[in-house]
mmCIF file of C-alpha atoms in Angstrom:
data_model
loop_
_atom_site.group_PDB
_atom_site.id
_atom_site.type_symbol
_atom_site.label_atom_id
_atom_site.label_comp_id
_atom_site.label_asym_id
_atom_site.label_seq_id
_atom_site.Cartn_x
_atom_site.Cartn_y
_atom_site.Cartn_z
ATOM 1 C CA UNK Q 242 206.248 265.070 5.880
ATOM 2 C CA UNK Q 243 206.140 261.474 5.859
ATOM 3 C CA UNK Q 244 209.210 261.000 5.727
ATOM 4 C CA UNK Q 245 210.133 263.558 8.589
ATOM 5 C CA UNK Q 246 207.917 261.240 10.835
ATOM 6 C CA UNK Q 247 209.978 258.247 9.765
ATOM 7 C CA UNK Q 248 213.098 259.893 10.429
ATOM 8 C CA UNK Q 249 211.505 261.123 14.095
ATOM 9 C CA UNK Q 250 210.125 258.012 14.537
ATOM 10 C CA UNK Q 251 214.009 255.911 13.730
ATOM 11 C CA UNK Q 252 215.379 258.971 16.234
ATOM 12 C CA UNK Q 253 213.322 258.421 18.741
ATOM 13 C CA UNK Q 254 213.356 254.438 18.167
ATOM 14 C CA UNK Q 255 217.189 255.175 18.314
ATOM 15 C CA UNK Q 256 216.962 256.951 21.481
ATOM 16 C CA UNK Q 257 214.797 254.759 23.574
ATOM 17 C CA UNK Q 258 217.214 251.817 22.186
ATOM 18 C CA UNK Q 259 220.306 253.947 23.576
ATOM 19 C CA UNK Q 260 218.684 254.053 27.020
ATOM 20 C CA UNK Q 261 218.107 250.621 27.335
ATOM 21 C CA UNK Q 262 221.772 250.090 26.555
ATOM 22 C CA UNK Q 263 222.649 252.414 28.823
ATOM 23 C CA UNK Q 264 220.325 251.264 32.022
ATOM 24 C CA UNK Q 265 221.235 247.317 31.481
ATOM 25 C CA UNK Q 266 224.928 248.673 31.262
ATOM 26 C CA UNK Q 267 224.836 250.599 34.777
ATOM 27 C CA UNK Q 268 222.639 247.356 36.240
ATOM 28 C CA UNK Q 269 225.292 244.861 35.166
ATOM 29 C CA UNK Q 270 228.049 247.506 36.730
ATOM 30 C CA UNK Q 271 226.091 248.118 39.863
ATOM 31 C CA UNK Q 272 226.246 244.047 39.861
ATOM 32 C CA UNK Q 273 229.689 243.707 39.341
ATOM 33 C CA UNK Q 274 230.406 246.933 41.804
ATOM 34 C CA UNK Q 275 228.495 244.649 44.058
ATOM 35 C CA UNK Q 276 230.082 241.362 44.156
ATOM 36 C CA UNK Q 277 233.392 242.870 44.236
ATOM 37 C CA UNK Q 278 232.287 244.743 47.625
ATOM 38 C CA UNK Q 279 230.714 240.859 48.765
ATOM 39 C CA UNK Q 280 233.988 239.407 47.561
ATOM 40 C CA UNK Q 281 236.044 241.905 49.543
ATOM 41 C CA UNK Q 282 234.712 240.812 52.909
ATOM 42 C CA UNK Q 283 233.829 237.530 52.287
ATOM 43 C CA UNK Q 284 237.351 236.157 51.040
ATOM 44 C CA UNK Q 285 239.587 239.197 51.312
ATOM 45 C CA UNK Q 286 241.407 239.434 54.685
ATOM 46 C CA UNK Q 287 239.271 242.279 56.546
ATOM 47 C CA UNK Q 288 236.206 242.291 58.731
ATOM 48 C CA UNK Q 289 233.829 245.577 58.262
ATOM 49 C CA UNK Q 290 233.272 247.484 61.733
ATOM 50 C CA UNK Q 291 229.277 246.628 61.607
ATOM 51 C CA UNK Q 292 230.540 242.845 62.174
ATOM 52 C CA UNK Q 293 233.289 244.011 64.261
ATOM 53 C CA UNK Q 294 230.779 245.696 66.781
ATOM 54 C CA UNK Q 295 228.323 242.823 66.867
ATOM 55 C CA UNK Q 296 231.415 240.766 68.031
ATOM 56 C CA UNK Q 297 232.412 242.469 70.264
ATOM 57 C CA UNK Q 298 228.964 243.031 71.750
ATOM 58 C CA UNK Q 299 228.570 239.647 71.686
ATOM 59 C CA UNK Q 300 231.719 238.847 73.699
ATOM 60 C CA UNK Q 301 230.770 241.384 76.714
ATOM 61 C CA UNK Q 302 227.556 239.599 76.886
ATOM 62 C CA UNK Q 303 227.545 236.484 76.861
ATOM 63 C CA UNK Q 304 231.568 235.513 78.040
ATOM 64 C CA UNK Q 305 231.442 233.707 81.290
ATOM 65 C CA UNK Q 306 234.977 235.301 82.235
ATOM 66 C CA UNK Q 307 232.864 238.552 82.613
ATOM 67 C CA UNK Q 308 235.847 240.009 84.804
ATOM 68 C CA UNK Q 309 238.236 239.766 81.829
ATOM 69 C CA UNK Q 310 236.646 243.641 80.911
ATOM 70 C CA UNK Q 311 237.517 244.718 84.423
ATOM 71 C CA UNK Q 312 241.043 244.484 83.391
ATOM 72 C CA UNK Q 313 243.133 247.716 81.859
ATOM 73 C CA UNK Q 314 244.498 245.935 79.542
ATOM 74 C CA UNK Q 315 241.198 245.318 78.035
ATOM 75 C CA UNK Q 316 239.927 248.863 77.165
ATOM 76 C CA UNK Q 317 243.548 248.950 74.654
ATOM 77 C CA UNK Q 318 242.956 245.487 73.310
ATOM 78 C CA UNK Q 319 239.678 246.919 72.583
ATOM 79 C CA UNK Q 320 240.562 249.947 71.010
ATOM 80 C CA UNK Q 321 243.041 248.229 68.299
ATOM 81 C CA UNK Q 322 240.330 246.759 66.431
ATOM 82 C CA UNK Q 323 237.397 248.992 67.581
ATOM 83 C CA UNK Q 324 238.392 252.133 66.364
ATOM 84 C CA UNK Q 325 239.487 251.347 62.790
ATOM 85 C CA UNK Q 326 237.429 251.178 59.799
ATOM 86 C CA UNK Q 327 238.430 248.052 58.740
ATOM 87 C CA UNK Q 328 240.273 245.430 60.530
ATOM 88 C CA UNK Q 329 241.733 242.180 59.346
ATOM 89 C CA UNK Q 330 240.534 238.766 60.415
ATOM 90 C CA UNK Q 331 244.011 238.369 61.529
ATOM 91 C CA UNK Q 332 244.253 240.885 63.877
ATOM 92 C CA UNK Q 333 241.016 240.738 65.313
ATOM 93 C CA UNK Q 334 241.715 236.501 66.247
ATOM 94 C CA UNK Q 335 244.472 237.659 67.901
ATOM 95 C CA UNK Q 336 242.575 240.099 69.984
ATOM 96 C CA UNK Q 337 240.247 237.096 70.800
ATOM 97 C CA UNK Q 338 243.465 235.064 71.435
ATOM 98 C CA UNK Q 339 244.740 237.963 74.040
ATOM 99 C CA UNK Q 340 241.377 238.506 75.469
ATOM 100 C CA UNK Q 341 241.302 234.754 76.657
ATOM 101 C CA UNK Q 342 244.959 234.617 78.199
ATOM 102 C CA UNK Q 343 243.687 237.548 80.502
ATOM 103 C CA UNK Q 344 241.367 235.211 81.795
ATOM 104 C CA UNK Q 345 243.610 231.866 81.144
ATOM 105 C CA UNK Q 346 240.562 230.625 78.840
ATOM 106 C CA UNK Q 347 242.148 228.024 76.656
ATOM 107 C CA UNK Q 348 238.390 227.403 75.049
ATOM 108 C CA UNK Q 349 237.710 230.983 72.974
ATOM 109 C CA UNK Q 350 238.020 230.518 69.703
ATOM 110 C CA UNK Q 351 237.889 232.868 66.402
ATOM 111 C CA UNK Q 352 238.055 230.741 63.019
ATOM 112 C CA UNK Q 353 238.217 232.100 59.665
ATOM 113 C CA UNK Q 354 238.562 231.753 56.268
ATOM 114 C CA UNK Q 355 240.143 233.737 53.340
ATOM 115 C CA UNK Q 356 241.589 233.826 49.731
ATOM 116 C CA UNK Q 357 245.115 233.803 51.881
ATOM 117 C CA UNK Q 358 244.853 231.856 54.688
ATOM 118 C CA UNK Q 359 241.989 229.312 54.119
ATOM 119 C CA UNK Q 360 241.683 228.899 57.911
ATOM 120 C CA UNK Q 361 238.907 226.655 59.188
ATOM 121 C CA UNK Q 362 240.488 224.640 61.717
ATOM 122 C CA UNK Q 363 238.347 222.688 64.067
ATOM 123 C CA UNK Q 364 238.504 221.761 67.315
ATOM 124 C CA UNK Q 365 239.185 218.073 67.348
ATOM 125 C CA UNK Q 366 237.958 215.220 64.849
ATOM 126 C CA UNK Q 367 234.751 214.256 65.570
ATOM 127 C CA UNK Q 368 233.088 211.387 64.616
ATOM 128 C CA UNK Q 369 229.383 212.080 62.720
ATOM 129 C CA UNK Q 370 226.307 210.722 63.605
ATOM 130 C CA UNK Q 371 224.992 208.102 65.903
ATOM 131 C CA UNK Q 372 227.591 204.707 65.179
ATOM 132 C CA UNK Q 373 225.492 201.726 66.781
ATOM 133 C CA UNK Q 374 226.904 198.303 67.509
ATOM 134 C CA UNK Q 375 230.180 197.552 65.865
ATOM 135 C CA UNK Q 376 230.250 194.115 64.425
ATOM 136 C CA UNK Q 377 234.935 194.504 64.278
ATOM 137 C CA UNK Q 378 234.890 193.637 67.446
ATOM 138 C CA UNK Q 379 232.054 191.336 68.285
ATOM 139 C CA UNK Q 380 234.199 188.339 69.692
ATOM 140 C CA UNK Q 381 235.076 190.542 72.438
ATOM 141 C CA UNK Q 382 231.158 191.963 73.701
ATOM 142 C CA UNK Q 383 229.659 188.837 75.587
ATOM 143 C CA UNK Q 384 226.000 187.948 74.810
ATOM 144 C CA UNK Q 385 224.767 189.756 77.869
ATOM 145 C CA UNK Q 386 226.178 193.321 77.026
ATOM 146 C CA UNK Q 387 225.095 195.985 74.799
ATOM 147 C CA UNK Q 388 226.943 197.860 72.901
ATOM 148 C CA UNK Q 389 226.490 202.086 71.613
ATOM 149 C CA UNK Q 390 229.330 203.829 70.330
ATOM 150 C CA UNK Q 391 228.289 207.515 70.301
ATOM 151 C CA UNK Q 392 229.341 209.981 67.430
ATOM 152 C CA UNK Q 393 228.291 213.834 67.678
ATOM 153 C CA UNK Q 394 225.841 215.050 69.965
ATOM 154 C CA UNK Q 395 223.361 216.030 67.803
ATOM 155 C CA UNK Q 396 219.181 216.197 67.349
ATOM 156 C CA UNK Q 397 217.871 212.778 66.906
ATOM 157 C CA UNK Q 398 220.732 210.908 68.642
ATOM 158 C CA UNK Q 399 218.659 210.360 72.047
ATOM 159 C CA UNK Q 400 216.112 209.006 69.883
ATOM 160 C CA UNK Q 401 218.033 206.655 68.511
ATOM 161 C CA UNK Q 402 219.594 205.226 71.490
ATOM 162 C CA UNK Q 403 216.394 204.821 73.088
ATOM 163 C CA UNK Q 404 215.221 202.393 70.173
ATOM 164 C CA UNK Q 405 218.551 200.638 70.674
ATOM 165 C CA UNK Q 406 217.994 200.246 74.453
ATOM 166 C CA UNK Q 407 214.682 199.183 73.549
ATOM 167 C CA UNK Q 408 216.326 196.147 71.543
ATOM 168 C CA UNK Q 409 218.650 195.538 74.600
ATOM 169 C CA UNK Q 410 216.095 195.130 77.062
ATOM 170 C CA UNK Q 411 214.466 192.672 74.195
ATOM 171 C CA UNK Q 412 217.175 190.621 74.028
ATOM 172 C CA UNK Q 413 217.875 190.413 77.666
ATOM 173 C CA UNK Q 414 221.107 192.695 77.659
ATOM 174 C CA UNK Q 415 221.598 193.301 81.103
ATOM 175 C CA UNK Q 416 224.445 194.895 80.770
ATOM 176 C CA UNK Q 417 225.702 197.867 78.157
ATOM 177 C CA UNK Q 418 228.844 199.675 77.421
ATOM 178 C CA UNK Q 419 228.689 203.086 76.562
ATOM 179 C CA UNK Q 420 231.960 203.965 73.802
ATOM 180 C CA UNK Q 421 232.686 207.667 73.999
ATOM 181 C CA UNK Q 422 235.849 207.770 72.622
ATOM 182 C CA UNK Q 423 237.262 210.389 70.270
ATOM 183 C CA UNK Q 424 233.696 211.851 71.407
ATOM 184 C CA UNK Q 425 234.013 215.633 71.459
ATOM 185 C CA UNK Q 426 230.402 216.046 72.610
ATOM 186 C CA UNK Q 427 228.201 218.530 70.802
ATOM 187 C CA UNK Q 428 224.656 219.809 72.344
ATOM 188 C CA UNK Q 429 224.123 220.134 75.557
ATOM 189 C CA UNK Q 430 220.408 219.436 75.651
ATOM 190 C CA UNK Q 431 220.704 216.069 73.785
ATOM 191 C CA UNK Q 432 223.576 215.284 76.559
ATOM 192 C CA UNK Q 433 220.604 215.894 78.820
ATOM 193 C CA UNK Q 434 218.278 213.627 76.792
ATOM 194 C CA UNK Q 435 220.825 210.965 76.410
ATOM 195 C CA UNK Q 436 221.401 210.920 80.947
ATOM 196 C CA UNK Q 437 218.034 211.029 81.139
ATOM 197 C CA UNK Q 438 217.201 207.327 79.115
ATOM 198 C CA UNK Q 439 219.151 206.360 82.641
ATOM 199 C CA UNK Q 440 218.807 208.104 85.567
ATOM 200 C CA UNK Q 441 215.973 208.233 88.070
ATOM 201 C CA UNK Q 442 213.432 210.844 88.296
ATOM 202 C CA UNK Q 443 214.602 213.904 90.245
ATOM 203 C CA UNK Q 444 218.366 212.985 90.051
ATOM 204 C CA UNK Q 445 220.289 215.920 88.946
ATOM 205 C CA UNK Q 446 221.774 215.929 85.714
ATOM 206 C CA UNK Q 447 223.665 218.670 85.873
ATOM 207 C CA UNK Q 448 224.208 222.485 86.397
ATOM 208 C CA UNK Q 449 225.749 225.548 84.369
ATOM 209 C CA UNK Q 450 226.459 228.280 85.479
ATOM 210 C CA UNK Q 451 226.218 231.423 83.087
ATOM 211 C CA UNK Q 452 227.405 234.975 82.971
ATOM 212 C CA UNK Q 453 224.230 235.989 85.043
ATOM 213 C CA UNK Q 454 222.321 233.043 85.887
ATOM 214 C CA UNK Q 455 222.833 229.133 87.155
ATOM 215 C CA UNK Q 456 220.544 226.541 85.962
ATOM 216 C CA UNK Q 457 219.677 223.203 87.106
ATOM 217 C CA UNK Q 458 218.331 220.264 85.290
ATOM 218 C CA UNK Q 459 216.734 217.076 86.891
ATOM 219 C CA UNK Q 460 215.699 213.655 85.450
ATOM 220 C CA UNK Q 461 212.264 213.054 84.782
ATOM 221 C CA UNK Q 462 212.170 210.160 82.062
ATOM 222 C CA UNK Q 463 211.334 206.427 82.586
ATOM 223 C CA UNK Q 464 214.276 205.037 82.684
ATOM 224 C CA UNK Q 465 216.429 201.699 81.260
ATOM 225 C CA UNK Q 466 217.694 199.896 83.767
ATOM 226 C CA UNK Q 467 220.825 197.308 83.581
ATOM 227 C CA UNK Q 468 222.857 196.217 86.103
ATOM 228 C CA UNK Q 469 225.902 197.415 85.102
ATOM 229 C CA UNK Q 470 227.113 200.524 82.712
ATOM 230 C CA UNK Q 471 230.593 200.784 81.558
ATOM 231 C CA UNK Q 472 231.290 203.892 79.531
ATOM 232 C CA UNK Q 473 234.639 203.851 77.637
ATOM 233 C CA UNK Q 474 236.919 207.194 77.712
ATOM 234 C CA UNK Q 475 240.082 208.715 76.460
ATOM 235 C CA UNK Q 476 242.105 211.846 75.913
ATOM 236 C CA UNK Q 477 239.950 213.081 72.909
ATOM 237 C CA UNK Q 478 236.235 212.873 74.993
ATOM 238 C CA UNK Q 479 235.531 215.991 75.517
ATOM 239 C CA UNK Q 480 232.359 218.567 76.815
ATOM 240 C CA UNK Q 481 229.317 217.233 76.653
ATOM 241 C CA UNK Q 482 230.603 213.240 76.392
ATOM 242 C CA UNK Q 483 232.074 214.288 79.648
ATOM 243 C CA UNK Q 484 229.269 215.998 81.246
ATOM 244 C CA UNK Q 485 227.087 212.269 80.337
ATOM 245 C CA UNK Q 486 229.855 210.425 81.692
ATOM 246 C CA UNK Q 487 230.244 211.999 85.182
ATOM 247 C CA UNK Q 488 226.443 212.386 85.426
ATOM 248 C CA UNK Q 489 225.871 208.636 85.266
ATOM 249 C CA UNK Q 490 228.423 208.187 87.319
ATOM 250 C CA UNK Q 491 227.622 210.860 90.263
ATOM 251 C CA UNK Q 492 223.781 209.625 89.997
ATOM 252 C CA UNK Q 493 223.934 205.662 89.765
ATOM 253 C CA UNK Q 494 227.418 204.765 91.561
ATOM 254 C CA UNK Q 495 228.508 201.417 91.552
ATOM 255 C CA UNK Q 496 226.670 200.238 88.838
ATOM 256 C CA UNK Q 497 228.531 202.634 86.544
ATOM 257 C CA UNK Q 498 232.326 202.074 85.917
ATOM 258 C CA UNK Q 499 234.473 204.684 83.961
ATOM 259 C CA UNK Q 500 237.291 202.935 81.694
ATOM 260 C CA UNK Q 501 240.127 205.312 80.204
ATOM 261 C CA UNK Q 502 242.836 207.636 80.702
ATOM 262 C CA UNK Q 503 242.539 211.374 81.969
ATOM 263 C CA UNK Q 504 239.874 212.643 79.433
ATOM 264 C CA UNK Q 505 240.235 215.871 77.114
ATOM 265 C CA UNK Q 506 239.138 217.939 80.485
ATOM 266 C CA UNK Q 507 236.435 221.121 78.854
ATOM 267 C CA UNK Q 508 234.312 221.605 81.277
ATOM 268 C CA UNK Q 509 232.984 224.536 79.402
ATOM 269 C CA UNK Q 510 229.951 224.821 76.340
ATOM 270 C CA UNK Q 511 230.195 227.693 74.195
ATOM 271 C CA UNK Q 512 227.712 229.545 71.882
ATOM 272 C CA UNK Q 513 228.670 229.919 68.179
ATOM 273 C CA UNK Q 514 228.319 232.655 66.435
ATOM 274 C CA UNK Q 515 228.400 231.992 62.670
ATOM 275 C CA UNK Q 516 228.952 235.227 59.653
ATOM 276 C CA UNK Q 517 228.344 233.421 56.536
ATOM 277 C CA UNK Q 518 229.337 236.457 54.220
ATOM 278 C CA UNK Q 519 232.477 236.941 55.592
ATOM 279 C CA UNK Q 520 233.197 233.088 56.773
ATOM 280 C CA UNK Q 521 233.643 233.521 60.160
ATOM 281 C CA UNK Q 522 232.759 231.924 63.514
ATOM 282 C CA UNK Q 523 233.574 232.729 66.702
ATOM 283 C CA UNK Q 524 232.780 230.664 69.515
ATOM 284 C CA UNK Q 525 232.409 232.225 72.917
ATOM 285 C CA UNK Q 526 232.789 230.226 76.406
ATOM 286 C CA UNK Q 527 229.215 230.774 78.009
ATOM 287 C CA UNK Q 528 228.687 228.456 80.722
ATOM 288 C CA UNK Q 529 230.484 226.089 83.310
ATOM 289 C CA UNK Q 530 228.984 222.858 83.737
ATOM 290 C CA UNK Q 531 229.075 220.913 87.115
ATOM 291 C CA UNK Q 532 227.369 217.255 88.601
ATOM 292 C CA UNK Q 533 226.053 217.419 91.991
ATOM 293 C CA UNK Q 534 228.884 219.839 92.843
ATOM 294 C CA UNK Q 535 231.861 217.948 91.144
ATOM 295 C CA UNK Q 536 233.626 219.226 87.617
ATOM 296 C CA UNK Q 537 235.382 217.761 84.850
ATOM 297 C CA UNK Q 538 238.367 217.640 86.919
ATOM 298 C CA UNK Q 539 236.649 215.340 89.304
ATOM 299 C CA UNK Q 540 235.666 213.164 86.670
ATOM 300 C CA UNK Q 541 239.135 212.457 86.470
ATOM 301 C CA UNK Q 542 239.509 210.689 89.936
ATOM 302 C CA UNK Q 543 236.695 208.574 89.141
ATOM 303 C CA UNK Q 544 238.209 206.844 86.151
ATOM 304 C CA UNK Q 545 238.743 203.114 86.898
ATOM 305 C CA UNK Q 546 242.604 202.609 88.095
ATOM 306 C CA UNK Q 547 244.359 200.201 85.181
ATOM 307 C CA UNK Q 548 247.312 198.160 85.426
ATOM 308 C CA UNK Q 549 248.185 198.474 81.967
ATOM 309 C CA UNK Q 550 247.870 201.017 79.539
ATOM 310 C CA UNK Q 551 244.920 201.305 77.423
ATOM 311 C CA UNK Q 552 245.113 201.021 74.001
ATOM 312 C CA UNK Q 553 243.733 198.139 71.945
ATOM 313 C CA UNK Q 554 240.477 197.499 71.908
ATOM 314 C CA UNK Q 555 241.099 194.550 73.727
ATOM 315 C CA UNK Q 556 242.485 196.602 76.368
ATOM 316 C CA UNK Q 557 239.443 198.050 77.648
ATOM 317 C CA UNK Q 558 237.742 195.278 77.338
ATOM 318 C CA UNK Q 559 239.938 193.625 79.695
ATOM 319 C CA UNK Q 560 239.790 196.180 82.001
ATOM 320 C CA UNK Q 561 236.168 196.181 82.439
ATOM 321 C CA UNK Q 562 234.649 194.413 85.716
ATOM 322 C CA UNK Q 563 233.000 190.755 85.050
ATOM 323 C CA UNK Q 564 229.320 190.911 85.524
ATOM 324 C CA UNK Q 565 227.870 189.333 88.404
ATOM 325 C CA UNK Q 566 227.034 185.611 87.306
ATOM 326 C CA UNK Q 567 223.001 185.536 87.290
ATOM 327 C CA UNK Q 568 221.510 182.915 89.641
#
């Protein structure tokens, strides 16, 4: 008898072992069952139709070329990457890519990345952060001017150039040079921020105009005043560096001068839409900016007419009005 009850008890022992085996065998599968379906949309080529949808949702919403759905060619785009189960990343950038040349939209983008392609190109090269004063080039700023050289528009830059301006007005700077070269802008409410360290209350900063509704924003910050603002430009400031540029311009007149060639000309923002298990972003056009009526093509005509072409440092410094001798 006792030994019956050993034997039962090494059975069931053996059993309950057996089960264990078996329960942390189909956890580890359902693991590995798991990453491989993670794997398969995050670096494999396709895009599941649940992410498809939400795209595509997203694009009828919030595009500001609303009329590009009025078109028939839109409803058999559509279809091509609505209707399957599963569609590759490939084919559903291009749809992106033929949905904007309905509408001549060179600013709607769809970036991805796979095992195959590794695609995450950007934009344009921006530089990071807030820069400050330059020491390079120091023989050419006078003692009067100021000097911030702007990287990305991002939170905490307006903050910082207001402690800068703060050390101009200390020093007696009375006048300041705004570098926004190779700028390719960034977010639209510290653009705002940034024109408002300047402008007077109540001057307009600027408008947008969304798929549904237009928006305007005023001034209402004290502001730092110098008698004369140069902001530097070229071919690669874009957006928002634009938007502050014109904006200073449209609201203060004289006393700003624009030095460069024809800018980068976006006079769009767009939302971004980021999928971080399947590594894509897609960035929809969703507003038009303008300054007291005038766009980025304006902005254009107001660049200061050169003699020369501008492409040392030197050269815009050269091109930039003397100030008015105090006195």
């Amino acid at each position: 008898m006792n030994w019956k009850r050993k034997g039962n008890t090494q059975i069931t022992f053996g059993t309950k072992r057996s089960a264990g085996k078996q329960i942390a065998t189909g956890v580890g599968l359902g693991l590995m069952i798991c990453l491989l379906i993670y794997g398969f949309f995050a670096y494999g080529p396709w895009l599941d139709q649940w992410t498809v949808d939400s795209y595509l949702e997203t694009l009828e919403q919030d595009y500001l070329y609303q009329r590009a759905f009025s078109r028939t060619e839109y409803e058999g785009l559509k279809a091509e990457v609505d209707e399957p189960f599963l569609v590759t990343k490939k084919e559903f950038r291009d749809f992106v890519y033929e949905v904007r040349d309905l509408v001549d939209d060179p600013f709607l983008y769809f970036f991805y990345d796979d095992v195959f392609t590794r695609d995450y190109t950007r934009i344009t090269d921006r530089k990071t952060g807030f820069v400050g004063q330059d020491s390079e080039d120091s023989a050419l700023i006078p003692e009067d001017t100021g000097v911030i050289r702007f990287g990305t528009f991002k939170e905490g830059l307006a903050a910082d150039t207001e402690e800068q301006l703060k050390n101009f007005i200390a020093e007696g700077k009375r006048a300041l040079v705004l570098d926004l070269r190779n700028n390719g802008g960034g977010d639209l409410d510290v653009a705002e921020r940034l024109a408002d360290l300047f402008l007077r209350t109540n001057d307009e900063v600027y408008s947008v105009r969304y798929p549904r509704e237009s928006v305007t924003k005023f001034a209402s910050k004290k502001i730092y005043s110098f008698e004369q603002i140069t902001v530097f430009l070229n071919e690669n400031s874009a957006s928002a560096s634009e938007l502050l540029a014109l904006s200073l311009k449209m609201n203060l007149g004289n006393r700003v001068e624009l030095i460069g060639p024809s800018t980068y000309g976006k006079g769009v923002g767009q939302m971004v839409y980021t999928n971080p298990v399947n590594h894509t972003r897609f960035y929809v056009v969703n507003f038009r900016w303008t300054v007291k009526n005038q766009d980025v093509d304006d902005l254009q005509n107001l660049l200061e007419p050169s003699t020369k072409e501008l492409i040392t440092e030197e050269d815009y410094w050269n091109a930039r009005r003397p100030l008015a001798q105090e006195g």
